[in-house]
Coordinates of C-alpha atoms in Angstrom, one line a residue:
M1 CA 54.4 113.2 38.1
L2 CA 51.0 113.3 37.6
D3 CA 49.5 117.0 36.8
P4 CA 47.1 118.5 39.7
H5 CA 44.2 118.0 37.9
P6 CA 42.8 115.3 36.5
V7 CA 43.6 115.4 32.1
F8 CA 40.7 113.7 31.4
H9 CA 38.4 114.4 34.2
L10 CA 34.9 116.1 33.0
N11 CA 34.6 118.2 36.2
P12 CA 37.8 120.5 36.3
A13 CA 37.9 120.4 39.8
P14 CA 41.0 118.9 41.8
V15 CA 40.1 114.6 42.4
T16 CA 41.8 113.3 45.1
Y17 CA 42.0 109.4 45.1
S18 CA 41.1 106.9 48.2
M19 CA 39.8 102.9 48.2
T20 CA 36.7 103.8 50.4
E21 CA 34.1 99.8 51.1
A22 CA 32.1 101.2 48.0
D23 CA 34.5 100.9 45.4
L24 CA 35.7 96.8 46.5
T25 CA 31.3 96.4 46.7
P26 CA 30.5 94.7 43.3
D27 CA 28.4 97.8 41.6
L28 CA 25.5 94.3 41.2
P29 CA 24.2 92.1 44.0
E30 CA 26.3 89.3 42.3
S31 CA 22.7 87.4 43.6
A32 CA 20.7 89.2 41.9
P33 CA 21.4 90.4 38.9
S34 CA 19.8 93.8 38.4
D35 CA 17.6 95.1 34.8
A36 CA 19.7 97.5 34.6
V37 CA 22.9 96.4 34.1
D38 CA 24.9 98.8 32.3
V39 CA 25.5 96.1 29.3
V40 CA 26.2 97.5 25.2
S41 CA 22.2 96.3 24.0
T42 CA 22.9 95.0 20.1
D43 CA 20.1 97.2 19.5
D44 CA 22.5 100.2 20.5
L45 CA 25.3 98.7 18.0
Q46 CA 23.0 97.8 15.2
D47 CA 21.5 101.4 14.5
D48 CA 25.7 102.7 14.0
L49 CA 25.9 99.5 12.0
D50 CA 26.6 102.9 8.8
L51 CA 29.6 104.0 9.6
T52 CA 33.4 102.5 7.4
F53 CA 36.4 100.7 9.1
S54 CA 37.8 104.0 10.2
H55 CA 34.0 104.3 12.9
V56 CA 34.1 107.6 15.1
P57 CA 35.7 107.0 18.4
V58 CA 34.1 106.2 21.8
L59 CA 35.6 109.2 24.1
A60 CA 37.6 110.6 21.6
A61 CA 38.0 113.6 23.4
E62 CA 38.9 111.6 26.6
V63 CA 41.1 108.9 25.5
V64 CA 43.6 110.8 23.9
A65 CA 43.7 113.4 27.2
A66 CA 43.9 110.9 29.2
L67 CA 46.9 109.4 26.9
A68 CA 48.4 112.5 26.4
P69 CA 50.8 111.4 23.2
A70 CA 53.3 113.1 21.8
P71 CA 55.6 113.3 18.6
G72 CA 58.2 110.5 19.5
K73 CA 56.1 108.1 22.3
V74 CA 55.2 105.1 21.6
Y75 CA 51.7 104.0 22.3
I76 CA 49.3 100.1 22.1
D77 CA 46.1 99.8 20.7
G78 CA 45.2 96.9 22.4
T79 CA 42.1 96.7 20.3
L80 CA 43.0 98.1 17.5
G81 CA 39.1 97.7 15.1
G82 CA 38.3 100.2 13.1
A83 CA 41.6 102.2 13.8
G84 CA 39.9 105.0 14.5
H85 CA 41.6 105.6 18.7
T86 CA 44.8 104.8 16.6
R87 CA 44.3 107.6 13.6
L88 CA 44.1 110.1 16.5
L89 CA 47.3 109.0 17.9
L90 CA 49.5 109.2 15.2
E91 CA 47.8 113.0 14.4
A92 CA 49.9 114.0 17.1
G93 CA 53.2 112.6 17.1
A94 CA 52.5 109.1 18.2
S95 CA 53.4 106.2 17.4
V96 CA 51.2 102.4 17.4
Y97 CA 51.5 99.3 17.8
G98 CA 48.2 98.2 17.0
I99 CA 46.8 94.5 18.0
D100 CA 43.6 92.3 16.6
Q101 CA 42.8 88.9 16.3
D102 CA 40.5 89.9 13.7
P103 CA 41.1 88.7 10.1
F104 CA 38.7 91.3 9.1
A105 CA 40.8 94.6 11.1
L106 CA 43.9 92.8 10.4
D107 CA 43.8 93.4 6.6
R108 CA 41.9 97.1 6.7
A109 CA 44.2 98.3 8.5
R110 CA 47.6 97.2 6.4
E111 CA 45.2 98.6 3.5
A112 CA 44.8 101.4 5.4
G113 CA 49.2 101.9 5.3
L114 CA 48.8 104.6 8.7
A115 CA 51.8 105.8 8.1
G116 CA 53.6 105.1 12.9
L117 CA 51.3 102.0 12.5
T118 CA 52.4 99.3 13.1
V119 CA 50.1 96.0 12.9
L120 CA 50.5 93.0 15.4
E121 CA 47.4 90.2 15.0
G122 CA 47.1 88.7 18.3
N123 CA 45.1 88.4 21.0
Y124 CA 46.1 92.0 23.4
R125 CA 46.5 89.6 26.4
D126 CA 49.4 88.4 24.3
M127 CA 51.0 91.6 23.9
A128 CA 54.2 91.8 26.4
A129 CA 55.2 88.9 23.9
L130 CA 54.5 91.0 20.5
L131 CA 56.0 93.6 21.2
A132 CA 58.9 91.8 22.0
A133 CA 59.2 90.1 19.2
A134 CA 59.4 93.2 17.8
G135 CA 62.0 94.8 19.4
V136 CA 59.8 97.0 22.1
S137 CA 60.3 96.5 25.7
Q138 CA 58.3 99.9 27.0
V139 CA 56.0 101.5 26.1
D140 CA 53.7 105.0 26.6
G141 CA 50.6 104.5 26.7
V142 CA 48.2 101.6 26.5
L143 CA 44.7 101.9 25.9
L144 CA 42.1 98.9 25.0
D145 CA 38.6 99.3 24.0
I146 CA 36.8 95.5 24.6
G147 CA 33.5 94.3 23.5
V148 CA 32.0 94.1 19.6
S149 CA 33.2 96.7 16.9
S150 CA 30.4 97.9 15.1
F151 CA 31.7 96.0 12.4
Q152 CA 32.3 93.5 13.6
L153 CA 28.1 92.8 14.6
D154 CA 27.4 94.2 10.3
D155 CA 29.7 90.9 8.9
G156 CA 26.2 88.7 8.2
G157 CA 28.5 85.5 8.9
R158 CA 29.5 86.6 12.3
G159 CA 26.2 85.4 14.4
F160 CA 27.6 88.9 17.0
S161 CA 22.8 90.2 16.0
Y162 CA 20.0 88.4 16.8
H163 CA 19.1 90.8 14.6
T164 CA 19.3 89.2 11.3
D165 CA 20.1 86.1 10.5
A166 CA 23.4 84.7 10.0
P167 CA 25.4 81.5 11.6
L168 CA 26.1 81.5 14.6
D169 CA 30.0 81.8 15.4
M170 CA 31.0 84.8 17.6
R171 CA 34.4 83.7 17.4
M172 CA 36.5 86.8 17.3
S173 CA 39.7 85.7 15.8
Q174 CA 37.2 82.9 13.6
A175 CA 39.2 80.4 15.6
G176 CA 39.0 77.8 18.2
E177 CA 34.9 77.0 19.7
S178 CA 32.2 78.9 18.4
A179 CA 28.9 79.5 19.6
Y180 CA 26.9 76.4 17.2
D181 CA 29.5 74.2 19.3
V182 CA 28.7 75.8 23.5
V183 CA 24.8 75.8 22.4
N184 CA 25.2 72.3 20.7
G185 CA 26.8 70.9 22.9
Y186 CA 27.5 72.3 26.7
E187 CA 25.3 70.4 29.6
E188 CA 22.4 72.1 30.7
A189 CA 24.0 73.6 34.1
E190 CA 26.8 74.9 32.4
L191 CA 24.5 76.4 29.5
A192 CA 23.0 78.4 32.8
S193 CA 26.2 79.4 34.4
I194 CA 27.3 81.1 31.6
I195 CA 24.6 82.8 31.0
Y196 CA 24.0 83.6 34.7
E197 CA 27.3 85.0 35.3
Y198 CA 28.6 85.9 31.8
G199 CA 25.1 87.7 31.0
E200 CA 23.9 88.3 34.4
D201 CA 19.5 87.1 33.3
R202 CA 17.5 85.5 36.4
L203 CA 16.3 83.0 34.0
S204 CA 19.9 81.4 33.0
R205 CA 18.2 77.9 34.7
R206 CA 15.0 77.8 31.8
I207 CA 16.7 79.3 28.9
A208 CA 18.9 77.2 29.9
R209 CA 16.4 74.1 30.0
G210 CA 14.4 75.5 26.4
I211 CA 17.8 75.4 24.6
V212 CA 18.3 71.3 25.4
Y213 CA 15.3 70.7 24.9
A214 CA 14.8 72.2 21.1
R215 CA 18.7 70.6 20.2
E216 CA 16.9 67.7 20.8
Q217 CA 14.5 68.2 18.1
S218 CA 17.1 69.4 15.4
P219 CA 20.4 71.2 16.3
I220 CA 20.8 75.5 16.7
N221 CA 22.6 76.7 14.1
S222 CA 20.8 80.6 13.1
T223 CA 21.4 83.1 15.0
V224 CA 18.4 83.7 14.3
R225 CA 16.2 80.8 15.4
L226 CA 18.4 80.7 19.5
A227 CA 17.0 84.5 19.6
E228 CA 13.6 82.8 19.4
I229 CA 14.6 80.0 21.9
I230 CA 15.2 83.1 24.0
K231 CA 12.4 84.8 24.2
R232 CA 10.8 81.9 24.5
A233 CA 12.0 81.5 28.4
Y234 CA 10.2 85.0 28.9
P235 CA 6.3 84.8 28.9
G236 CA 3.7 88.1 28.5
F237 CA 7.4 89.0 26.1
S238 CA 6.3 92.1 23.2
K239 CA 8.3 94.3 23.6
G240 CA 11.7 97.0 24.0
I241 CA 14.5 95.5 24.4
H242 CA 14.6 91.3 23.2
P243 CA 15.9 89.8 26.1
A244 CA 18.0 87.4 23.9
R245 CA 20.3 90.1 24.7
R246 CA 22.2 89.3 27.4
T247 CA 22.6 85.2 26.1
F248 CA 23.9 87.0 23.6
Q249 CA 26.4 89.0 25.6
A250 CA 27.0 86.1 27.4
L251 CA 27.9 83.1 25.2
R252 CA 30.3 85.8 23.0
I253 CA 32.4 86.7 26.7
H254 CA 32.6 82.8 27.2
V255 CA 33.4 82.3 23.6
N256 CA 36.0 84.7 23.7
D257 CA 37.5 84.4 26.8
E258 CA 36.8 87.6 26.9
L259 CA 37.1 89.1 30.2
G260 CA 40.4 86.6 31.1
A261 CA 41.8 87.9 28.2
L262 CA 41.0 91.4 30.0
R263 CA 42.8 90.0 33.6
D264 CA 45.7 89.4 30.9
G265 CA 45.8 91.8 29.1
L266 CA 45.3 94.3 32.3
S267 CA 48.6 92.6 33.8
A268 CA 50.6 92.8 30.3
A269 CA 49.7 96.7 30.2
S270 CA 51.3 97.5 33.4
S271 CA 54.4 95.7 32.7
L272 CA 54.9 97.2 30.0
L273 CA 54.2 101.0 30.8
A274 CA 57.3 102.6 30.7
P275 CA 57.1 105.0 34.0
G276 CA 54.7 107.9 33.3
G277 CA 53.1 106.3 31.0
R278 CA 48.9 106.0 30.7
L279 CA 47.3 103.6 30.6
A280 CA 43.2 104.1 29.3
V281 CA 40.5 101.7 29.2
I282 CA 37.0 101.5 27.9
S283 CA 34.7 98.9 29.0
F284 CA 31.1 98.4 27.9
H285 CA 29.2 96.6 30.1
S286 CA 29.6 96.2 34.5
L287 CA 31.5 93.1 34.1
E288 CA 34.0 94.5 32.7
D289 CA 34.0 98.0 34.5
R290 CA 34.2 96.3 38.0
I291 CA 37.6 93.9 36.7
V292 CA 39.5 96.8 35.3
K293 CA 38.3 99.2 38.1
R294 CA 39.7 96.1 40.8
F295 CA 42.6 96.0 38.8
L296 CA 43.3 99.6 38.7
L297 CA 42.8 99.4 42.8
G298 CA 45.3 96.9 43.3
D299 CA 48.0 97.5 41.2
E300 CA 50.3 99.1 43.6
S301 CA 53.0 100.4 40.4
L302 CA 50.0 102.3 38.6
T303 CA 47.7 105.3 40.1
P304 CA 44.4 106.3 39.4
L305 CA 43.6 109.4 37.4
T306 CA 39.8 109.3 38.4
K307 CA 37.9 108.2 41.6
R308 CA 35.0 108.1 38.9
P309 CA 34.6 106.3 35.3
V310 CA 34.1 109.2 32.8
I311 CA 31.5 108.5 30.9
A312 CA 30.0 110.4 27.3
D313 CA 27.9 113.7 27.3
E314 CA 24.4 113.8 26.3
A315 CA 25.2 114.8 22.3
E316 CA 27.9 112.5 22.0
Q317 CA 25.9 110.0 23.8
A318 CA 23.1 111.4 20.9
S319 CA 24.9 111.2 18.1
N320 CA 26.9 107.9 18.8
P321 CA 25.0 104.9 19.9
R322 CA 27.6 102.4 21.4
A323 CA 28.9 105.8 23.6
R324 CA 25.3 104.9 25.6
S325 CA 26.9 102.8 27.8
A326 CA 30.5 102.8 27.3
K327 CA 33.1 104.0 30.6
L328 CA 36.1 105.2 30.2
R329 CA 39.1 104.6 33.1
G330 CA 42.5 105.4 33.2
A331 CA 46.3 105.5 35.4
E332 CA 49.5 106.2 35.9
K333 CA 52.3 104.3 36.5
K334 CA 54.4 105.9 39.0
A335 CA 58.1 107.4 38.8
D336 CA 60.1 105.0 40.8
S337 CA 58.4 101.7 38.9
Q338 CA 59.8 99.6 36.2
G339 CA 58.1 98.4 33.5
A340 CA 59.2 95.2 31.2
A341 CA 63.1 93.8 30.7

């Protein structure tokens, strides 16, 4: 049964949830995205590159309160990464199945040898199958911390950042189509669509046109060259947030099918939750948050725990740049609902 006060709401006053027309309205106009879109930038993440593998997790206290870990409980961390949140769950006495598709994250997690952690290789969108193979059909909670991690950004060979010269890759799993393949192989209209839809950049057509022109001279194989091509599409740019931010985000989302994985992962998480189980999702830009919000509203087996997403306080935002764009939403599986059979 839900607590009368949502356990991870920043305001101690009671909160009731009801769907309104505003909840069904996109956070930003689809036809004219705002420059103020709440994307996490590589400028934010670049400030955080000195963090170790066991990085400082965002919204740590809020995640623990939302998931309510305790001895004997079983959780899924669908985006294991640096295992920051997982460590908190383990410290509370819970056991965790940590899923990641990044070979580096998997190796480091296995080397850490954390008691209570079972490491599973794969995409969290396939968590139902991964857990079934491990003999698990229900869990007490699922955590999804979406997006690129600081150690992925810090790996010069991955191509996630436009700050350093690196091969144009961006694949989290190191398999399949890369950003190089997209940039050098897609038609101009396809590139423009990706940049507009996933990067919400008004100049998507101009950027795509510049990419096609540049690759006709020679293949675009580095992050710095692509960033310079994008910058030329912004006349008068001199300082501030680099104009390549949105295109790099768009390419990363496309290459890794991040939004498709999020939709699949949310559905899988809901099916795995036992009655009373909790789902917590941290997103970093409006595209992700919109999907999470609508899913929690539309899944009749879940009760959202807060009406608005929880954000980091000023102190955390100052100490951990990655927290500046983080939004946490959560839900609880209804008592009369059943998890996966």
